[in-house]
Amino acid sequence: MHILLTGGSGFIGSNFVRFALESRADLSITNLDALTYSGNPENLADIEHDKRYRFVHGDIKDLDLCTRLLGEVDAVVHMAAESHVDRSIIDGRPFVETNVLGTQTLLDAARRNNFKGRFVHVSTDEVFGDLPLDQPELKFHEKLPLKPSSPYSASKAASDMVVHAYHHTFGLNVSVTNCSNNFGPYQFPEKVIPLFVTNLIEGKKVPLYGDGRNVRDWLHVVDHCEAVLAVLEKGKAGQTYCIGGNNERSNLELTHTILELMGKGKEMIQPVTDRLGHDRRYAIDPRKIESELGWKPTRSAWPGALEQTIKWYVDHERWWRRVKSGAYREYYQKQYGNR
Ligand code: NAD
Ligand code: TYD
């Protein structure tokens, strides 16, 4: 099977390329990525000469390019997106442009090709809004209505709806995944775990928003990649699959664990003004994907998986220092020109 993967140079995409090529000998991947600030070709430096991998530098909003590429592949895994909530609060426009119009462009390219292959749209649990802290029995599941709160989650919810509409109206063979917060190697250090870990290595404090009681359900990125592959191979058209780690932690608990694992004291916490509209709690009920597709997380056990992730950042200091300084762009310009 030849997959068109969008956003393969980002955090989850690059982990997906590595995981999918390692676990399926008959699979090849074309990675379409615009290399925005979070797309880093260094994430796949060890793969770029693999015969089963091809990189195409381009934008999912380019209908002619997407139409050509859709004509060459058997399936699509769509991950390209603007992905950071704080950036969407500063400027929502690129979120609507990439996440909504980009997704629609890709779907139109599928229609132009009369594409019959599987199309997996990778989305977030944030489309469901948030959950109260005082009702731990409540979790997100596939039958909930979408009720996003941030400009990021609103753009992802809109894209999910467009994807479902293209199934309903044109019969495209699509499935949507809504996954909880990921952690692991190659995550851009604007997201909380790599930001806090790299700040601590640099001797800086960690900026904890508000009262720190907000809860996230943490899943190792490779568990997420395995779930996406399961949905690609075994998922049903028109269906949504919620993916989560059964691993709820408050930001305060997460921060204390990181400090402890890194041998740092609580004086390294810098309480800062809360994020605008900060969602309180996310949690996933993963029973559908577990029972229908036989997927379960096996790499997310806490705190061992967090400890391994911290070690990865300690061992890959050159990578994140270059990412934090934007220096990988030199590599990118050498490889792909100054576009
Ligand atoms: P990321 O920001 O690390 O990577 C996004 C990638 O998309 C980058 O390589 C970027 O260059 C590329 N891209 C952006 N705009 C593009 C465009 N117009 N055309 C082509 N490529 C473009 O994000 P991530 O954390 O890897 O997230 C990947 C997907 O998974 C996103 O759709 C996100 O909504 C979803 N998701 C993320 C999480 C998480 O915890 N990170 C959880 C659930 C779902
Ligand atoms: P983040 O990694 O941005 O993911 P998301 O907003 O998509 O859940 O943030 C995870 C949690 O950590 C969220 O509740 C906000 C909080 N946070 C901080 O307290 N400080 C920070 O500097 C960042 C980036 C996030």
Coordinates of C-alpha atoms and ligand atoms in Angstrom, one line a residue:
M1 CA 0.0 0.0 0.0
H2 CA 1.2 3.5 -0.9
I3 CA 0.1 6.2 1.5
L4 CA -0.1 9.9 1.0
L5 CA 0.7 11.3 4.5
T6 CA 0.2 15.0 5.0
G7 CA 2.2 16.8 7.7
G8 CA 4.8 13.9 7.9
S9 CA 7.6 16.3 9.0
G10 CA 5.9 17.3 12.2
F11 CA 5.8 15.6 15.6
I12 CA 3.2 12.9 15.1
G13 CA 3.8 12.6 11.3
S14 CA 7.5 11.8 11.6
N15 CA 6.8 9.2 14.3
F16 CA 4.1 7.8 12.0
V17 CA 6.5 7.4 9.1
R18 CA 9.1 5.6 11.2
F19 CA 6.5 3.4 12.9
A20 CA 4.6 2.5 9.8
L21 CA 7.6 1.7 7.7
E22 CA 9.1 -0.5 10.5
S23 CA 5.9 -2.4 11.1
R24 CA 4.6 -3.0 7.5
A25 CA 7.1 -4.3 4.9
D26 CA 4.7 -3.7 2.0
L27 CA 4.0 -0.1 2.8
S28 CA 5.4 3.0 1.2
I29 CA 4.8 6.7 2.1
T30 CA 4.7 10.0 0.2
N31 CA 5.0 12.8 2.8
L32 CA 3.4 16.1 1.6
D33 CA 4.5 18.8 4.0
A34 CA 4.8 22.6 3.7
L35 CA 7.6 22.8 6.3
T36 CA 6.0 25.5 8.4
Y37 CA 7.7 26.4 11.7
S38 CA 6.8 23.0 13.2
G39 CA 7.7 20.9 10.2
N40 CA 11.3 19.9 10.5
P41 CA 13.0 17.6 7.9
E42 CA 15.6 16.7 10.5
N43 CA 12.9 14.6 12.2
L44 CA 13.3 12.2 9.3
A45 CA 16.9 12.6 8.5
D46 CA 17.5 8.8 9.0
I47 CA 14.6 7.9 6.7
E48 CA 15.1 10.3 3.8
H49 CA 17.0 7.9 1.6
D50 CA 14.7 4.9 2.3
K51 CA 13.3 3.7 -1.1
R52 CA 9.9 3.4 0.5
Y53 CA 9.8 7.0 1.5
R54 CA 9.4 10.1 -0.7
F55 CA 9.2 13.8 0.5
V56 CA 7.1 16.3 -1.5
H57 CA 7.5 19.9 -0.4
G58 CA 4.1 21.5 -0.8
D59 CA 0.9 22.8 0.6
I60 CA -2.4 20.9 1.2
K61 CA -4.2 24.0 -0.1
D62 CA -2.6 23.4 -3.5
L63 CA -5.5 21.6 -5.4
D64 CA -3.5 20.7 -8.5
L65 CA -0.6 19.2 -6.4
C66 CA -3.0 17.3 -4.2
T67 CA -4.9 16.0 -7.2
R68 CA -1.7 14.7 -8.8
L69 CA -0.5 13.1 -5.6
L70 CA -3.9 11.5 -4.9
G71 CA -3.7 9.9 -8.3
E72 CA -0.5 8.1 -7.3
V73 CA -1.5 6.5 -4.0
D74 CA -3.8 3.9 -2.4
A75 CA -4.7 5.7 0.8
V76 CA -4.5 9.0 2.7
V77 CA -3.5 9.8 6.3
H78 CA -4.2 13.5 6.8
M79 CA -2.2 15.0 9.7
A80 CA -1.1 18.4 8.3
A81 CA -2.4 21.2 10.5
E82 CA -1.7 24.2 12.6
S83 CA -1.6 22.5 15.9
H84 CA -1.0 24.8 18.8
V85 CA -3.8 26.3 20.9
D86 CA -1.8 29.4 22.1
R87 CA -0.9 30.4 18.6
S88 CA -4.5 30.1 17.6
I89 CA -5.4 32.6 20.4
I90 CA -2.9 35.0 18.9
D91 CA -4.0 34.6 15.3
G92 CA -6.8 32.2 14.3
R93 CA -6.6 32.8 10.5
P94 CA -3.9 30.3 9.6
F95 CA -5.9 27.7 11.5
V96 CA -9.0 28.2 9.4
E97 CA -6.9 28.4 6.2
T98 CA -4.9 25.2 6.8
N99 CA -7.1 23.1 9.0
V100 CA -10.5 23.8 7.2
L101 CA -9.6 25.0 3.7
G102 CA -6.6 22.7 3.5
T103 CA -8.7 19.6 4.5
Q104 CA -11.4 20.6 2.0
T105 CA -8.8 20.9 -0.8
L106 CA -7.5 17.4 0.0
L107 CA -11.1 16.1 -0.1
D108 CA -11.7 17.8 -3.4
A109 CA -8.5 16.3 -4.8
A110 CA -9.9 12.9 -3.8
R111 CA -13.2 13.6 -5.5
R112 CA -11.4 14.8 -8.7
N113 CA -9.6 11.4 -8.7
N114 CA -12.8 9.4 -7.9
F115 CA -10.6 8.2 -5.1
K116 CA -11.9 4.9 -3.6
G117 CA -9.0 4.3 -1.1
R118 CA -9.2 4.8 2.7
F119 CA -8.8 8.4 3.9
V120 CA -8.0 8.8 7.6
H121 CA -8.5 12.3 9.0
V122 CA -6.4 12.7 12.2
S123 CA -8.1 15.1 14.7
T124 CA -8.1 15.9 18.3
D125 CA -10.3 15.3 21.4
E126 CA -10.4 19.1 21.8
V127 CA -13.3 19.2 19.3
F128 CA -15.6 18.0 22.1
G129 CA -14.9 21.1 24.3
D130 CA -14.1 20.4 27.9
L131 CA -15.2 18.3 30.9
P132 CA -15.8 19.4 34.5
L133 CA -13.2 18.6 37.1
D134 CA -15.8 17.4 39.6
Q135 CA -17.4 14.6 37.5
P136 CA -14.6 12.2 36.8
E137 CA -17.0 9.6 35.4
L138 CA -17.6 11.9 32.3
K139 CA -15.4 11.2 29.3
F140 CA -15.4 12.1 25.6
H141 CA -16.9 9.5 23.3
E142 CA -17.9 9.2 19.6
K143 CA -21.6 10.1 20.1
L144 CA -21.0 13.5 21.7
P145 CA -21.8 16.6 19.7
L146 CA -18.8 18.8 18.8
K147 CA -18.5 21.8 21.1
P148 CA -15.0 23.3 20.6
S149 CA -13.8 26.2 22.6
S150 CA -10.4 27.5 21.2
P151 CA -9.8 28.8 17.6
Y152 CA -7.6 25.7 17.2
S153 CA -10.3 23.2 18.2
A154 CA -13.0 25.1 16.3
S155 CA -10.9 24.8 13.1
K156 CA -10.4 21.1 13.8
A157 CA -14.1 20.5 14.5
A158 CA -15.0 22.3 11.3
S159 CA -12.5 20.1 9.4
D160 CA -14.0 16.9 11.0
M161 CA -17.5 18.0 9.9
V162 CA -16.3 18.7 6.3
V163 CA -14.8 15.2 6.2
H164 CA -18.0 13.6 7.4
A165 CA -20.0 15.7 4.9
Y166 CA -17.8 14.4 2.0
H167 CA -18.5 10.8 3.2
H168 CA -22.3 11.5 3.5
T169 CA -22.6 13.5 0.2
F170 CA -20.0 11.9 -2.1
G171 CA -19.4 8.5 -0.4
L172 CA -15.7 9.1 0.2
N173 CA -14.1 6.2 2.3
V174 CA -13.2 8.4 5.3
S175 CA -12.7 7.8 9.0
V176 CA -12.0 10.4 11.6
T177 CA -9.8 9.9 14.7
N178 CA -10.1 12.1 17.8
C179 CA -7.0 11.6 20.0
S180 CA -6.0 13.0 23.4
N181 CA -2.7 14.8 24.1
N182 CA 0.4 13.1 22.8
F183 CA 3.9 13.0 24.2
G184 CA 7.2 11.5 23.0
P185 CA 10.2 12.3 20.8
Y186 CA 10.3 15.1 18.2
Q187 CA 7.5 17.2 19.7
F188 CA 7.9 20.9 19.0
P189 CA 9.0 22.6 22.3
E190 CA 6.1 24.9 22.5
K191 CA 3.8 22.1 23.8
V192 CA 3.9 21.7 27.5
I193 CA 6.1 18.6 28.0
P194 CA 9.0 19.4 25.7
L195 CA 8.8 23.1 26.7
F196 CA 9.1 22.3 30.4
V197 CA 11.8 19.6 30.0
T198 CA 14.0 21.7 27.7
N199 CA 13.5 24.8 29.9
L200 CA 14.7 22.8 32.9
I201 CA 17.8 21.5 31.0
E202 CA 18.5 25.2 30.2
G203 CA 18.1 26.1 33.9
K204 CA 15.0 28.1 33.2
K205 CA 11.7 28.0 35.1
V206 CA 8.5 26.4 33.8
P207 CA 5.5 28.6 33.1
L208 CA 2.4 26.9 34.6
Y209 CA -0.8 28.4 33.5
G210 CA -3.5 29.5 36.1
D211 CA -4.1 27.2 39.0
G212 CA -2.5 24.2 37.3
R213 CA -5.6 22.0 37.9
N214 CA -6.4 21.5 34.2
V215 CA -6.4 17.9 33.3
R216 CA -5.1 16.2 30.1
D217 CA -5.2 12.5 29.1
W218 CA -1.6 11.7 28.0
L219 CA -0.9 9.1 25.3
H220 CA 2.5 8.1 23.9
V221 CA 2.8 9.3 20.3
V222 CA 3.7 5.8 19.0
D223 CA 0.5 4.4 20.6
H224 CA -1.4 7.1 18.7
C225 CA 0.4 6.1 15.4
E226 CA -0.5 2.4 16.0
A227 CA -4.1 3.4 16.5
V228 CA -4.2 5.5 13.3
L229 CA -2.7 2.5 11.3
A230 CA -5.5 0.3 12.8
V231 CA -8.1 2.8 11.7
L232 CA -6.5 2.9 8.3
E233 CA -6.5 -0.9 7.9
K234 CA -9.6 -1.9 9.8
G235 CA -11.8 1.2 10.4
K236 CA -15.2 1.6 8.8
A237 CA -16.1 4.4 6.4
G238 CA -18.0 7.3 7.9
Q239 CA -17.0 6.3 11.5
T240 CA -15.2 8.3 14.2
Y241 CA -12.8 6.7 16.6
C242 CA -11.8 8.2 19.9
I243 CA -8.2 7.4 21.0
G244 CA -6.9 8.0 24.5
G245 CA -4.5 6.7 27.1
N246 CA -6.7 6.3 30.2
N247 CA -4.0 8.5 31.7
E248 CA -5.4 11.7 33.2
R249 CA -3.0 14.0 35.0
S250 CA -3.5 17.6 36.2
N251 CA -0.8 20.0 34.9
L252 CA 0.4 20.4 38.5
E253 CA 0.9 16.6 38.9
L254 CA 2.6 16.5 35.5
T255 CA 4.9 19.3 36.4
H256 CA 5.8 17.8 39.8
T257 CA 6.6 14.5 38.1
I258 CA 8.8 16.2 35.6
L259 CA 10.6 18.1 38.3
E260 CA 11.1 14.9 40.4
L261 CA 12.3 12.9 37.4
M262 CA 14.8 15.7 36.5
G263 CA 16.0 16.2 40.1
K264 CA 14.7 19.8 40.3
G265 CA 12.7 21.6 43.1
K266 CA 9.3 23.2 43.1
E267 CA 10.9 26.7 43.1
M268 CA 11.4 26.1 39.3
I269 CA 7.6 26.5 38.8
Q270 CA 6.7 30.0 37.6
P271 CA 2.9 30.5 37.9
V272 CA 1.7 32.7 35.0
T273 CA -1.6 34.2 33.8
D274 CA -4.0 31.6 32.6
R275 CA -4.6 30.8 28.9
L276 CA -7.7 32.6 27.6
G277 CA -10.7 30.2 27.5
H278 CA -8.5 27.4 29.0
D279 CA -10.3 24.0 28.7
R280 CA -10.5 22.4 32.1
R281 CA -10.3 18.7 31.5
Y282 CA -10.0 16.3 28.5
A283 CA -10.5 12.5 29.0
I284 CA -11.3 9.8 26.4
D285 CA -13.5 6.7 26.7
P286 CA -11.5 4.5 24.3
R287 CA -13.9 1.5 24.4
K288 CA -15.0 1.7 20.7
I289 CA -11.5 1.5 19.2
E290 CA -10.5 -1.1 21.8
S291 CA -13.4 -3.4 21.2
E292 CA -13.9 -2.9 17.4
L293 CA -10.3 -2.6 16.2
G294 CA -8.5 -4.5 19.0
W295 CA -6.2 -1.5 19.8
K296 CA -4.9 -0.7 23.3
P297 CA -2.0 1.6 24.4
T298 CA 1.1 -0.3 25.3
R299 CA 3.7 2.4 25.5
S300 CA 2.1 5.1 27.6
A301 CA 2.5 3.6 31.2
W302 CA 3.2 6.4 33.7
P303 CA 5.7 7.6 34.8
G304 CA 8.0 5.2 32.9
A305 CA 7.0 6.5 29.4
L306 CA 7.4 10.1 30.6
E307 CA 10.9 9.3 32.0
Q308 CA 11.9 7.8 28.6
T309 CA 10.6 10.9 26.9
I310 CA 12.6 13.2 29.2
K311 CA 15.7 11.0 28.5
W312 CA 15.1 11.5 24.7
Y313 CA 15.2 15.3 25.1
V314 CA 18.3 15.0 27.3
D315 CA 20.0 12.8 24.7
H316 CA 18.9 15.0 21.7
E317 CA 19.9 18.4 23.0
R318 CA 21.3 19.4 19.6
W319 CA 17.9 18.7 18.0
W320 CA 15.8 20.8 20.3
R321 CA 18.4 23.6 20.6
R322 CA 18.3 23.9 16.8
V323 CA 14.5 23.7 16.8
K324 CA 14.2 26.4 19.5
S325 CA 16.6 28.7 17.6
G326 CA 15.0 27.9 14.2
A327 CA 18.5 26.8 13.0
Y328 CA 17.2 23.7 11.2
R329 CA 16.0 26.0 8.5
E330 CA 19.6 26.1 7.2
Y331 CA 19.3 22.3 6.7
Y332 CA 16.0 22.7 5.0
Q333 CA 17.2 25.4 2.7
K334 CA 20.1 23.3 1.7
Q335 CA 17.9 20.3 1.0
Y336 CA 14.9 21.9 -0.6
G337 CA 15.8 25.4 -1.7
N338 CA 14.8 28.7 -0.4
R339 CA 11.0 28.6 -0.9
Ligands
NAD1 P1 2.9 19.6 14.3 O1 2.6 21.0 14.4 O2 4.1 19.0 15.0 O3 3.0 19.1 12.8 C1 2.2 19.7 11.8 C2 2.8 19.4 10.4 O4 1.9 19.9 9.4 C3 4.2 20.2 10.2 O5 5.1 19.3 9.6 C4 3.8 21.3 9.2 O6 4.9 21.7 8.4 C5 2.7 20.6 8.4 N1 1.8 21.6 7.8 C6 1.2 22.7 8.4 N2 0.5 23.3 7.5 C7 0.6 22.7 6.3 C8 0.1 22.9 5.0 N3 -0.8 23.9 4.7 N4 0.4 22.0 4.0 C9 1.2 21.0 4.3 N5 1.7 20.7 5.5 C10 1.4 21.6 6.5 O7 1.6 18.9 14.8 P2 1.4 17.4 15.5 O8 1.3 17.6 16.9 O9 2.3 16.4 14.8 O10 -0.1 17.1 15.0 C11 -0.4 16.4 13.8 C12 -1.9 16.2 13.7 O11 -2.4 15.5 14.8 C13 -2.7 17.6 13.7 O12 -3.8 17.4 12.7 C14 -3.3 17.7 15.1 O13 -4.5 18.5 15.1 C15 -3.5 16.3 15.5 N6 -3.4 15.9 16.9 C16 -2.3 16.3 17.7 C17 -2.3 16.0 19.0 C18 -1.1 16.4 19.9 O14 -1.1 16.1 21.1 N7 0.0 16.9 19.3 C19 -3.3 15.2 19.6 C20 -4.4 14.9 18.8 C21 -4.4 15.2 17.4
TYD2 P1 -0.4 22.1 25.3 O1 0.8 21.2 25.3 O2 -0.3 23.4 24.7 O3 -1.6 21.2 24.7 P2 -3.2 21.5 24.7 O4 -3.4 22.9 24.9 O5 -3.5 21.1 23.2 O6 -3.8 20.6 25.6 O7 -0.9 22.3 26.9 C1 -1.2 21.2 27.7 C2 -1.6 21.8 29.0 O8 -0.5 22.5 29.7 C3 -2.7 22.8 28.9 O9 -3.6 22.7 30.0 C4 -2.0 24.1 29.0 C5 -0.8 23.9 29.9 N1 0.4 24.7 29.6 C6 1.0 25.4 30.7 O10 0.6 25.3 31.8 N2 2.1 26.1 30.4 C7 2.6 26.2 29.1 O11 3.6 26.9 28.9 C8 2.0 25.5 28.1 C9 2.5 25.5 26.6 C10 0.8 24.7 28.4

